[in-house]
Amino acid sequence: MPTSNLVPINGTIQSISPLENDCCHQMVSIRDRSGINNFIVGPDTYIVGEMRLRPGMIVTAFYDASLPIPLIYPPQYQAVIITRRNPRESIYAGFFDENLTAEDHVLRLNISSSTEVVTSNGQQYPCSPAGQFLIVYYTTTTRSIPPQTTPRRVIVMC
């Protein structure tokens, strides 16, 4: 799962339909500011909290930009991660170094006692999340470089 090429799409699920002759994969259409994006959701897609996706849900879907993408409209991506999103919250997924700085230097974490740090199956993560692939939920950042935040929740992808 860990990849440094994850790109987020924030939007609202418009429809969910099975792929033709394939019961293990679904097409999830998500509307964002620029239009419709289709995501193929399969057994390898990590759905945070194992929630059931439904039309009308506000979500963030991540795809791996290093994988080939067919040149069709609307765009069609292989979903890597899908998570429900609070409209006032941002979500970042990526590798964080030993200083809790994202690999691409777009975010630095300041973990506090109020930050919920859990594993991908929802269990408490008692160690430092440094040096791990993380899914981070946060609201505000500083204007420093890299921007810093005290996240509400961190999921460690062990």
mmCIF file of C-alpha atoms in Angstrom:
data_model
loop_
_atom_site.group_PDB
_atom_site.id
_atom_site.type_symbol
_atom_site.label_atom_id
_atom_site.label_comp_id
_atom_site.label_asym_id
_atom_site.label_seq_id
_atom_site.Cartn_x
_atom_site.Cartn_y
_atom_site.Cartn_z
ATOM 1 C CA MET A 1 0.000 0.000 0.000
ATOM 2 C CA PRO A 2 2.580 2.681 0.883
ATOM 3 C CA THR A 3 3.271 4.910 -2.074
ATOM 4 C CA SER A 4 4.553 8.448 -2.372
ATOM 5 C CA ASN A 5 2.451 9.238 -5.458
ATOM 6 C CA LEU A 6 -1.003 9.398 -3.898
ATOM 7 C CA VAL A 7 -3.244 12.148 -5.249
ATOM 8 C CA PRO A 8 -6.459 13.088 -3.407
ATOM 9 C CA ILE A 9 -9.830 13.863 -4.966
ATOM 10 C CA ASN A 10 -12.332 15.489 -2.573
ATOM 11 C CA GLY A 11 -15.970 15.268 -3.499
ATOM 12 C CA THR A 12 -19.394 13.724 -3.148
ATOM 13 C CA ILE A 13 -20.255 10.199 -4.255
ATOM 14 C CA GLN A 14 -22.771 10.429 -7.108
ATOM 15 C CA SER A 15 -23.254 6.760 -7.922
ATOM 16 C CA ILE A 16 -21.935 3.255 -7.248
ATOM 17 C CA SER A 17 -22.318 0.474 -9.785
ATOM 18 C CA PRO A 18 -20.830 -3.002 -10.266
ATOM 19 C CA LEU A 19 -18.354 -3.522 -13.092
ATOM 20 C CA GLU A 20 -19.668 -5.699 -15.886
ATOM 21 C CA ASN A 21 -19.082 -9.431 -15.182
ATOM 22 C CA ASP A 22 -17.007 -8.640 -12.057
ATOM 23 C CA CYS A 23 -18.690 -8.932 -8.672
ATOM 24 C CA CYS A 24 -15.545 -7.963 -6.715
ATOM 25 C CA HIS A 25 -15.102 -4.495 -8.248
ATOM 26 C CA GLN A 26 -17.340 -1.433 -8.315
ATOM 27 C CA MET A 27 -17.266 1.886 -10.149
ATOM 28 C CA VAL A 28 -17.678 4.821 -7.764
ATOM 29 C CA SER A 29 -18.380 8.200 -9.379
ATOM 30 C CA ILE A 30 -17.267 11.203 -7.328
ATOM 31 C CA ARG A 31 -18.135 14.802 -8.213
ATOM 32 C CA ASP A 32 -15.563 17.420 -7.257
ATOM 33 C CA ARG A 33 -15.209 21.088 -8.267
ATOM 34 C CA SER A 34 -13.938 20.169 -11.736
ATOM 35 C CA GLY A 35 -16.540 17.515 -12.550
ATOM 36 C CA ILE A 36 -16.933 13.732 -12.307
ATOM 37 C CA ASN A 37 -14.075 11.317 -11.499
ATOM 38 C CA ASN A 38 -14.622 7.562 -11.627
ATOM 39 C CA PHE A 39 -12.827 5.234 -9.232
ATOM 40 C CA ILE A 40 -12.546 1.472 -9.486
ATOM 41 C CA VAL A 41 -12.948 0.062 -5.986
ATOM 42 C CA GLY A 42 -11.771 -3.502 -5.454
ATOM 43 C CA PRO A 43 -10.479 -5.858 -2.767
ATOM 44 C CA ASP A 44 -7.156 -3.962 -2.557
ATOM 45 C CA THR A 45 -8.824 -0.584 -1.919
ATOM 46 C CA TYR A 46 -8.499 0.482 1.720
ATOM 47 C CA ILE A 47 -11.850 1.867 2.888
ATOM 48 C CA VAL A 48 -11.158 3.648 6.184
ATOM 49 C CA GLY A 49 -13.368 2.213 8.917
ATOM 50 C CA GLU A 50 -14.699 -0.434 6.528
ATOM 51 C CA MET A 51 -17.712 1.823 5.994
ATOM 52 C CA ARG A 52 -20.287 1.119 3.343
ATOM 53 C CA LEU A 53 -20.033 3.709 0.567
ATOM 54 C CA ARG A 54 -23.309 5.413 -0.393
ATOM 55 C CA PRO A 55 -24.348 8.144 -2.822
ATOM 56 C CA GLY A 56 -24.294 11.564 -1.148
ATOM 57 C CA MET A 57 -21.291 10.786 1.094
ATOM 58 C CA ILE A 58 -18.556 13.409 1.197
ATOM 59 C CA VAL A 59 -15.271 11.548 0.734
ATOM 60 C CA THR A 60 -11.624 11.824 -0.194
ATOM 61 C CA ALA A 61 -10.416 9.185 -2.634
ATOM 62 C CA PHE A 62 -6.702 8.693 -3.280
ATOM 63 C CA TYR A 63 -5.214 7.210 -6.448
ATOM 64 C CA ASP A 64 -1.618 6.329 -7.324
ATOM 65 C CA ALA A 65 -0.382 8.801 -9.945
ATOM 66 C CA SER A 66 2.488 6.472 -10.892
ATOM 67 C CA LEU A 67 0.050 3.912 -12.339
ATOM 68 C CA PRO A 68 -1.107 4.194 -15.957
ATOM 69 C CA ILE A 69 -4.450 5.971 -16.360
ATOM 70 C CA PRO A 70 -6.630 5.503 -19.451
ATOM 71 C CA LEU A 71 -7.133 8.736 -21.393
ATOM 72 C CA ILE A 72 -10.914 8.808 -21.205
ATOM 73 C CA TYR A 73 -13.482 11.248 -19.941
ATOM 74 C CA PRO A 74 -14.523 11.267 -17.215
ATOM 75 C CA PRO A 75 -11.166 10.202 -15.735
ATOM 76 C CA GLN A 76 -11.037 6.675 -14.324
ATOM 77 C CA TYR A 77 -8.628 5.822 -11.512
ATOM 78 C CA GLN A 78 -7.816 2.762 -9.413
ATOM 79 C CA ALA A 79 -8.780 3.770 -5.855
ATOM 80 C CA VAL A 80 -6.057 3.114 -3.261
ATOM 81 C CA ILE A 81 -7.762 4.721 -0.225
ATOM 82 C CA ILE A 82 -11.257 6.112 0.308
ATOM 83 C CA THR A 83 -12.241 7.865 3.517
ATOM 84 C CA ARG A 84 -15.234 9.846 4.713
ATOM 85 C CA ARG A 85 -14.394 13.533 5.063
ATOM 86 C CA ASN A 86 -15.660 16.352 7.227
ATOM 87 C CA PRO A 87 -16.094 19.405 4.936
ATOM 88 C CA ARG A 88 -13.979 21.557 7.295
ATOM 89 C CA GLU A 89 -11.148 19.036 7.439
ATOM 90 C CA SER A 90 -8.203 18.151 5.202
ATOM 91 C CA ILE A 91 -6.785 14.660 4.718
ATOM 92 C CA TYR A 92 -3.242 13.775 3.710
ATOM 93 C CA ALA A 93 -1.815 10.319 2.983
ATOM 94 C CA GLY A 94 1.894 9.698 2.656
ATOM 95 C CA PHE A 95 5.170 8.641 4.223
ATOM 96 C CA PHE A 96 6.459 10.685 7.181
ATOM 97 C CA ASP A 97 10.120 10.679 8.234
ATOM 98 C CA GLU A 98 11.595 10.469 11.744
ATOM 99 C CA ASN A 99 10.784 14.192 12.287
ATOM 100 C CA LEU A 100 7.148 13.621 11.232
ATOM 101 C CA THR A 101 7.693 15.609 8.034
ATOM 102 C CA ALA A 102 5.938 14.339 4.923
ATOM 103 C CA GLU A 103 8.211 12.888 2.245
ATOM 104 C CA ASP A 104 7.175 15.650 -0.180
ATOM 105 C CA HIS A 105 7.604 18.347 2.545
ATOM 106 C CA VAL A 106 4.005 19.588 2.304
ATOM 107 C CA LEU A 107 3.168 18.900 5.967
ATOM 108 C CA ARG A 108 4.827 18.451 9.363
ATOM 109 C CA LEU A 109 2.979 16.897 12.290
ATOM 110 C CA ASN A 110 2.940 17.994 15.915
ATOM 111 C CA ILE A 111 1.354 15.071 17.750
ATOM 112 C CA SER A 112 -0.416 16.112 20.958
ATOM 113 C CA SER A 113 -2.116 14.177 23.728
ATOM 114 C CA SER A 114 -5.457 14.897 22.041
ATOM 115 C CA THR A 115 -4.352 13.347 18.720
ATOM 116 C CA GLU A 116 -5.934 9.943 18.138
ATOM 117 C CA VAL A 117 -3.223 7.615 16.773
ATOM 118 C CA VAL A 118 -4.554 4.243 15.568
ATOM 119 C CA THR A 119 -3.632 1.391 13.244
ATOM 120 C CA SER A 120 -5.510 0.641 10.031
ATOM 121 C CA ASN A 121 -7.817 -1.737 11.916
ATOM 122 C CA GLY A 122 -8.730 0.882 14.544
ATOM 123 C CA GLN A 123 -6.498 -0.307 17.387
ATOM 124 C CA GLN A 124 -4.545 2.179 19.496
ATOM 125 C CA TYR A 125 -0.983 2.686 18.198
ATOM 126 C CA PRO A 126 1.256 3.038 21.292
ATOM 127 C CA CYS A 127 4.511 3.927 19.448
ATOM 128 C CA SER A 128 5.687 7.014 17.619
ATOM 129 C CA PRO A 129 4.189 7.229 14.120
ATOM 130 C CA ALA A 130 7.512 8.559 12.774
ATOM 131 C CA GLY A 131 8.957 6.654 9.827
ATOM 132 C CA GLN A 132 5.557 5.260 8.780
ATOM 133 C CA PHE A 133 2.986 5.674 6.033
ATOM 134 C CA LEU A 134 0.171 7.741 7.604
ATOM 135 C CA ILE A 135 -3.314 8.985 6.834
ATOM 136 C CA VAL A 136 -3.670 12.332 8.618
ATOM 137 C CA TYR A 137 -6.883 14.246 9.427
ATOM 138 C CA TYR A 138 -6.353 17.924 10.292
ATOM 139 C CA THR A 139 -8.041 21.332 10.118
ATOM 140 C CA THR A 140 -5.488 24.148 10.244
ATOM 141 C CA THR A 141 -1.799 24.601 9.454
ATOM 142 C CA THR A 142 0.816 27.220 10.137
ATOM 143 C CA ARG A 143 2.198 29.377 7.325
ATOM 144 C CA SER A 144 5.692 28.009 7.863
ATOM 145 C CA ILE A 145 7.573 25.855 5.380
ATOM 146 C CA PRO A 146 6.667 23.078 5.648
ATOM 147 C CA PRO A 147 3.234 23.884 7.083
ATOM 148 C CA GLN A 148 2.749 22.392 10.542
ATOM 149 C CA THR A 149 -0.405 20.991 12.067
ATOM 150 C CA THR A 150 -1.625 19.236 15.180
ATOM 151 C CA PRO A 151 -3.809 16.532 13.639
ATOM 152 C CA ARG A 152 -7.107 15.325 15.049
ATOM 153 C CA ARG A 153 -6.478 11.755 13.933
ATOM 154 C CA VAL A 154 -3.594 9.735 12.486
ATOM 155 C CA ILE A 155 -3.954 6.260 10.991
ATOM 156 C CA VAL A 156 -0.684 4.303 10.868
ATOM 157 C CA MET A 157 -0.537 1.905 7.931
ATOM 158 C CA CYS A 158 1.747 -0.720 9.489
#
